[in-house]
XYZ file of C-alpha atoms in Angstrom:
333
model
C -33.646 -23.797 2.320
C -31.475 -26.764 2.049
C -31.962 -29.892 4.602
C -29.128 -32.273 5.811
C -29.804 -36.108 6.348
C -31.737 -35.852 9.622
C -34.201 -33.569 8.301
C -32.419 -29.910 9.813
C -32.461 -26.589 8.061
C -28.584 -26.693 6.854
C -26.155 -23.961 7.645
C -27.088 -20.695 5.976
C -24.938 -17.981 3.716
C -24.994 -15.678 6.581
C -23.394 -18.169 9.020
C -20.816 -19.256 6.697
C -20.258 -15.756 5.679
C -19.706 -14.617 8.954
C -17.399 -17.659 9.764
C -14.984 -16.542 7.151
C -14.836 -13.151 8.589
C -14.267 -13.892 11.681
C -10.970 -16.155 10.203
C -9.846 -13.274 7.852
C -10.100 -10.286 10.282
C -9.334 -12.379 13.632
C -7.204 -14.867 12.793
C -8.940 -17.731 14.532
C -8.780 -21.186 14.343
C -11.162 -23.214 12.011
C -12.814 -24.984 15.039
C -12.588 -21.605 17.594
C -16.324 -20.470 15.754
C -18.076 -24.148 16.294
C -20.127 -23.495 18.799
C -21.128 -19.606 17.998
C -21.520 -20.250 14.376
C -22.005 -24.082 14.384
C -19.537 -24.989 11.907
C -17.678 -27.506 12.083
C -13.879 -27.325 11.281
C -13.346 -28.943 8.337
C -16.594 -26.926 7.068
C -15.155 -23.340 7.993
C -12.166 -24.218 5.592
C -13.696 -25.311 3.270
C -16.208 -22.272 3.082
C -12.677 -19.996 3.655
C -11.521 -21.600 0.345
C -14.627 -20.971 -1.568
C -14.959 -17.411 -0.194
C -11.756 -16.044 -1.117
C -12.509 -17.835 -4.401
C -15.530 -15.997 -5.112
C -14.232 -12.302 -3.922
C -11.134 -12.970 -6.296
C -13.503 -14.167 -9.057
C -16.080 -11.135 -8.822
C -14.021 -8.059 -7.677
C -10.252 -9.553 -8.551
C -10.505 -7.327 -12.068
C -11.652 -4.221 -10.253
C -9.519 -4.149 -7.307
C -6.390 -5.685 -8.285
C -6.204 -3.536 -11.459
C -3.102 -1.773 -12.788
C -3.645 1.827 -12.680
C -5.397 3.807 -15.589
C -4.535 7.054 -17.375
C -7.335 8.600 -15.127
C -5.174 6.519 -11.788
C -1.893 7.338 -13.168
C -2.782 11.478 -13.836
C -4.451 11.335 -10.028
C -1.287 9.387 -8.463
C 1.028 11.817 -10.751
C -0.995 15.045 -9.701
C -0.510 14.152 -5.774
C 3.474 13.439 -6.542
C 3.898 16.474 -7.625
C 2.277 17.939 -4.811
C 4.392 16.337 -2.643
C 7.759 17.667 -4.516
C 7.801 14.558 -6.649
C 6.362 15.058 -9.747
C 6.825 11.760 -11.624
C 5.837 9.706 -8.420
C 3.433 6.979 -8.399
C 3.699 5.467 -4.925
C 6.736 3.415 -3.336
C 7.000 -0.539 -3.845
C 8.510 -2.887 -0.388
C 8.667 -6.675 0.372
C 6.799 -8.103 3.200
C 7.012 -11.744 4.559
C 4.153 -14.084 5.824
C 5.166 -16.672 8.173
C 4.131 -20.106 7.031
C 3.455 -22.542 9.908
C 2.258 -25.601 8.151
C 5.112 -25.265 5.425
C 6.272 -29.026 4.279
C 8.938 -30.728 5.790
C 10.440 -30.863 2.796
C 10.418 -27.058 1.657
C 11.258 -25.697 5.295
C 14.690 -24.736 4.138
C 13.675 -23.172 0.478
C 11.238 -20.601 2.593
C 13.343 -20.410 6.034
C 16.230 -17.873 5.881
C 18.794 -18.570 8.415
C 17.576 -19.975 11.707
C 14.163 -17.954 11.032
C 10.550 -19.803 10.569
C 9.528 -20.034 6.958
C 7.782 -17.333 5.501
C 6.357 -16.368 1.852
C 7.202 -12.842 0.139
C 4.678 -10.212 -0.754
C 6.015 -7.797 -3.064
C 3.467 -4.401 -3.552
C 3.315 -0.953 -4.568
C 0.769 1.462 -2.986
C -0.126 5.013 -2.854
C -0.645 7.832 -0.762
C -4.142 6.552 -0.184
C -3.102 2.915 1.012
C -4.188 1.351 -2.051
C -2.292 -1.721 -3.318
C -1.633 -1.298 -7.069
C 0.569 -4.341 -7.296
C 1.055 -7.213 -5.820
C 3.173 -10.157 -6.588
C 2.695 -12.941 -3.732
C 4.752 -16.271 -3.696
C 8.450 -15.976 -3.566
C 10.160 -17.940 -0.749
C 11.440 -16.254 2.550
C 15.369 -16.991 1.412
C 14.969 -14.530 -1.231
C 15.934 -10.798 -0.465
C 13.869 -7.893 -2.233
C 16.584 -7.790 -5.166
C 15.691 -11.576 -6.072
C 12.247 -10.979 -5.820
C 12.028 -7.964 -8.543
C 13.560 -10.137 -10.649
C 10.966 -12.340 -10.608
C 8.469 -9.664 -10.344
C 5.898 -8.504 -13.035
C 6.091 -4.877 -11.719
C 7.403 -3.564 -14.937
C 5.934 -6.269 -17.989
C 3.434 -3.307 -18.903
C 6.411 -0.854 -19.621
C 8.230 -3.599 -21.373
C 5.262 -5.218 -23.401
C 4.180 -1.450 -24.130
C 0.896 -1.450 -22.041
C 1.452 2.135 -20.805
C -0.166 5.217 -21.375
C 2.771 7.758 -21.990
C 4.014 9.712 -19.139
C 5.280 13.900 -19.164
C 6.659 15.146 -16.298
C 8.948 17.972 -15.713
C 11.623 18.495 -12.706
C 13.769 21.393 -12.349
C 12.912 22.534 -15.384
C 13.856 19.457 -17.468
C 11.425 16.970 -18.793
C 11.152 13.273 -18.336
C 8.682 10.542 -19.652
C 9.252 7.250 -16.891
C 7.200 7.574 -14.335
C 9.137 6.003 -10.800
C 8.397 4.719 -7.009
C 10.356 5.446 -3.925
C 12.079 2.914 -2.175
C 14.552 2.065 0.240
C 18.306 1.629 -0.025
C 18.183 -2.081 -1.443
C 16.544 -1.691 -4.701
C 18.793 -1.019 -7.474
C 19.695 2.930 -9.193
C 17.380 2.386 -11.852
C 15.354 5.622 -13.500
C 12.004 3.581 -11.688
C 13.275 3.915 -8.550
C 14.265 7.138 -6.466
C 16.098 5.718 -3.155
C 16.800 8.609 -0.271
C 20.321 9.690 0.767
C 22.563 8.091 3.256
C 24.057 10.261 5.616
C 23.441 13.420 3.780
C 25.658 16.410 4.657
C 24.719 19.435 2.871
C 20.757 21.342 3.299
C 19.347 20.162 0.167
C 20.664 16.446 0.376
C 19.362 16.465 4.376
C 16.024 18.008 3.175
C 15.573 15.416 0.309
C 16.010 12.529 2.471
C 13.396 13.797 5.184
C 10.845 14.194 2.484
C 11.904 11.085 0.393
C 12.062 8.917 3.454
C 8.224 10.268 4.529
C 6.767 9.710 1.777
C 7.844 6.238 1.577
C 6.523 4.941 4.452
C 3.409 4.922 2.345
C 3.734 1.270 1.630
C 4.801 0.524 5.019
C 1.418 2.214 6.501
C -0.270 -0.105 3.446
C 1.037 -3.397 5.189
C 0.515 -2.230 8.339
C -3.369 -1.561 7.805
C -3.915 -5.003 6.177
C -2.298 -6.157 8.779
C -4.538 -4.715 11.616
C -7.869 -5.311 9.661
C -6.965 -9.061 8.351
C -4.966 -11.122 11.148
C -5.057 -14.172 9.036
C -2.104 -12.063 7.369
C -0.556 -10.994 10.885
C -0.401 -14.229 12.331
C 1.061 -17.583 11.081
C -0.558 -19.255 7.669
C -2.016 -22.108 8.808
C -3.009 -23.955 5.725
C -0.881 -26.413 3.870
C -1.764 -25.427 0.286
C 0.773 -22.545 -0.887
C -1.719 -21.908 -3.771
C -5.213 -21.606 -0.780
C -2.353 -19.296 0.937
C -1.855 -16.898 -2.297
C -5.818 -16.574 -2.587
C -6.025 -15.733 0.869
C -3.799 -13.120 0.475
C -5.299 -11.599 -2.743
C -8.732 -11.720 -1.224
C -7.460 -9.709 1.709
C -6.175 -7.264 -0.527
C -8.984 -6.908 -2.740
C -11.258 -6.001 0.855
C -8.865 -3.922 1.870
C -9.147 -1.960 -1.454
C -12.704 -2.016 -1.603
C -12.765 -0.470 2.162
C -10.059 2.683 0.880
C -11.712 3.290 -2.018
C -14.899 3.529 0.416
C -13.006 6.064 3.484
C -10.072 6.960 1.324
C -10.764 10.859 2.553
C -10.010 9.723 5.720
C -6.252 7.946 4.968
C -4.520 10.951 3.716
C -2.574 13.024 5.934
C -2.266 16.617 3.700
C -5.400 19.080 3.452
C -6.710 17.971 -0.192
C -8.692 21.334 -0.147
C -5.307 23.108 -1.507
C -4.308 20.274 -3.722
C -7.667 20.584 -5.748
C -6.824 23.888 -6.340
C -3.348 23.073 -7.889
C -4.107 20.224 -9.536
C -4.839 21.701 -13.010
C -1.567 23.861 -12.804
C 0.769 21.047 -12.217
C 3.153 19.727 -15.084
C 2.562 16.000 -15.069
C 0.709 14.673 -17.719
C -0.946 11.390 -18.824
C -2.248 10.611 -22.396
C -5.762 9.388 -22.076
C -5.906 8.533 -25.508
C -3.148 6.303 -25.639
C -3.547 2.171 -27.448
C -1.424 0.016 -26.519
C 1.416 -0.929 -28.659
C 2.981 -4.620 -27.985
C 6.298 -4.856 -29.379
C 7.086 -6.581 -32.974
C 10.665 -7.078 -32.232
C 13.063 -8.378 -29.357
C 14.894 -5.277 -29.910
C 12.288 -2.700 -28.958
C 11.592 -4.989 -25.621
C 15.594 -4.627 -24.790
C 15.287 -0.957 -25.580
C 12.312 -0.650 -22.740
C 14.297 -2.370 -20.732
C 17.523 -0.689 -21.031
C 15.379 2.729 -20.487
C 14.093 1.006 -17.134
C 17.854 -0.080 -15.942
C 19.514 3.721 -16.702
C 21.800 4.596 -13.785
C 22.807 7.425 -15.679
C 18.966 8.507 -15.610
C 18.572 7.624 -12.867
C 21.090 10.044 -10.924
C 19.918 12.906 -12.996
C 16.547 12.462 -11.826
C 17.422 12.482 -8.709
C 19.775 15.471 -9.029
C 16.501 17.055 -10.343
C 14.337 16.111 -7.721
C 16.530 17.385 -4.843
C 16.599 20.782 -6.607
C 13.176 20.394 -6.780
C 12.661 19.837 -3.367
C 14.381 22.638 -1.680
C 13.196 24.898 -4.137
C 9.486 23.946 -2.967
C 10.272 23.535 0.754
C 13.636 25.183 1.358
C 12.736 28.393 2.451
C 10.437 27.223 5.717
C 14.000 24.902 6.230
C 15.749 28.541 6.690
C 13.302 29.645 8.844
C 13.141 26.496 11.122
């Protein structure tokens, strides 16, 4: 037991502990915990800073991981369960507001009249887990700006990827995609729904497209609710203390999924153990990785990431796919 100068027991890891949980999942104040807890405020921050710190440090690897061929053939398997083989979550932006933002930046993070805020780009799953994150883009940039800063697809380009097989509507395909909304570009990575579709199949494929991705808008909704540090207004001045705050948030909120994940999901798993050895999506375990020894093959990745053409046969494919798996209870309803 440590001792301050006049001789008392000093403050022990259980009250600082608690302290920073009380800021993460409430919100509060440094100085709103000083006479529960007895710490001071310039104490609580400073224990805030070294506990995000240390959960980044010991669990950052584990729970902020890219997904591995054993990830990718689970998050494939569920896809294709859902009438989108090839699926591997759906990616969104999400802005923080920053209170304390410098005078001087106000107008680099403010868009418009609005309050300054920092962007959070992520993918997640059916399950709520965060695969990716990319946190520190200013508020005046829209979600096209941000992917162009974004490391979402360096693995595909550096050739960090286990390979990908997939077949839709009979045809077979080897890039593996999320859903999105209507802002991201037609790239073969990203499946948007259908604007004011007209005919059966193009109404059905919205419905299911536009369900399934509100999976990443349940994700930011959850951290949200169990972290109010993220809800409310960033109160610290460092942008860097900001972006650890919000990884160490993430990285809990991981940890508590992977611990109730039976609990997220919203289908009856009992039938999609069943299929899941029958289904055509496939994931080589063995793969190494292969970095690329020329410009040429990184331009080639990329070119294979940008394909509208692709892109519009895929999704041709998939809305084929979709009424054949769910059209018939359509006709009935």
């Amino acid at each position: 037991m440590k001792f301050i100068a006049l001789g008392r027991n000093s403050l022990t890891p259980l009250q600082k502990c608690t302290a920073e949980i009380c800021v993460l999942a409430y919100g509060s104040a440094a100085d709103t915990i000083d006479e529960y807890l007895r710490l001071g405020e310039t104490t609580t921050r400073l224990c805030v800073e070294y506990f995000v710190e240390g959960i980044i440090y010991l669990f950052g690897d584990e729970y902020l991981r890219r997904p591995t061929p054993a990830d990718l053939q689970r998050l494939l398997d569920f896809g294709e369960y859902r009438g989108f083989p090839g699926m591997i979550g759906s990616i969104d932006c999400m802005h923080w507001k920053w209170k304390n933002c410098p005078t001087a930046w106000k107008w680099q993070y403010s868009r418009g009249s609005g309050k300054p805020t920092i962007v959070l780009e992520a993918v997640a799953s059916f399950d709520l887990w965060i695969w990716h994150a990319f946190f520190g883009p200013p508020g005046t940039l829209n979600d096209i700006n941000v992917l162009d800063r974004s490391p979402v697809f360096d693995d595909i380009i550096n050739g960090q990827v286990p390979n990908v097989t997939f077949f839709v509507n009979g045809r077979e395909y080897h890039m593996a995609y999320y859903l999105t909304d209507g802002k991201y570009p037609k790239w073969t990575t990203f499946i948007q729904s259908i604007p004011l579709p007209q005919e059966l199949e193009a109404v059905l494929f919205a419905k299911k497209q536009e369900a399934a991705r509100k999976d990443v808008e349940r994700a930011f909704g959850v951290l949200q609710a169990r972290f109010s540090i993220v809800k409310n207004p960033a109160l610290f001045w460092d942008k860097v203390k900001i972006g650890n705050i919000m990884r160490a948030c993430i990285i809990l909120h991981n940890m508590i999924v992977e611990d109730e994940r039976d609990g997220y999901t919203q289908y009856d798993l009992a039938g999609f153990n069943e299929r899941e050895d029958t289904g055509t999506s496939h994931v080589d375990l063995n793969f190494s990785s292969h970095m690329p020894t020329h410009i040429t093959e990184m331009m080639e990745a990329r070119n294979d990431i940008r394909d509208r053409q692709m892109h519009q046969q895929l999704k041709d494919d998939l809305v084929q796919n979709i009424w054949h798996k769910y059209g018939s209870s359509q006709d009935n309803n």
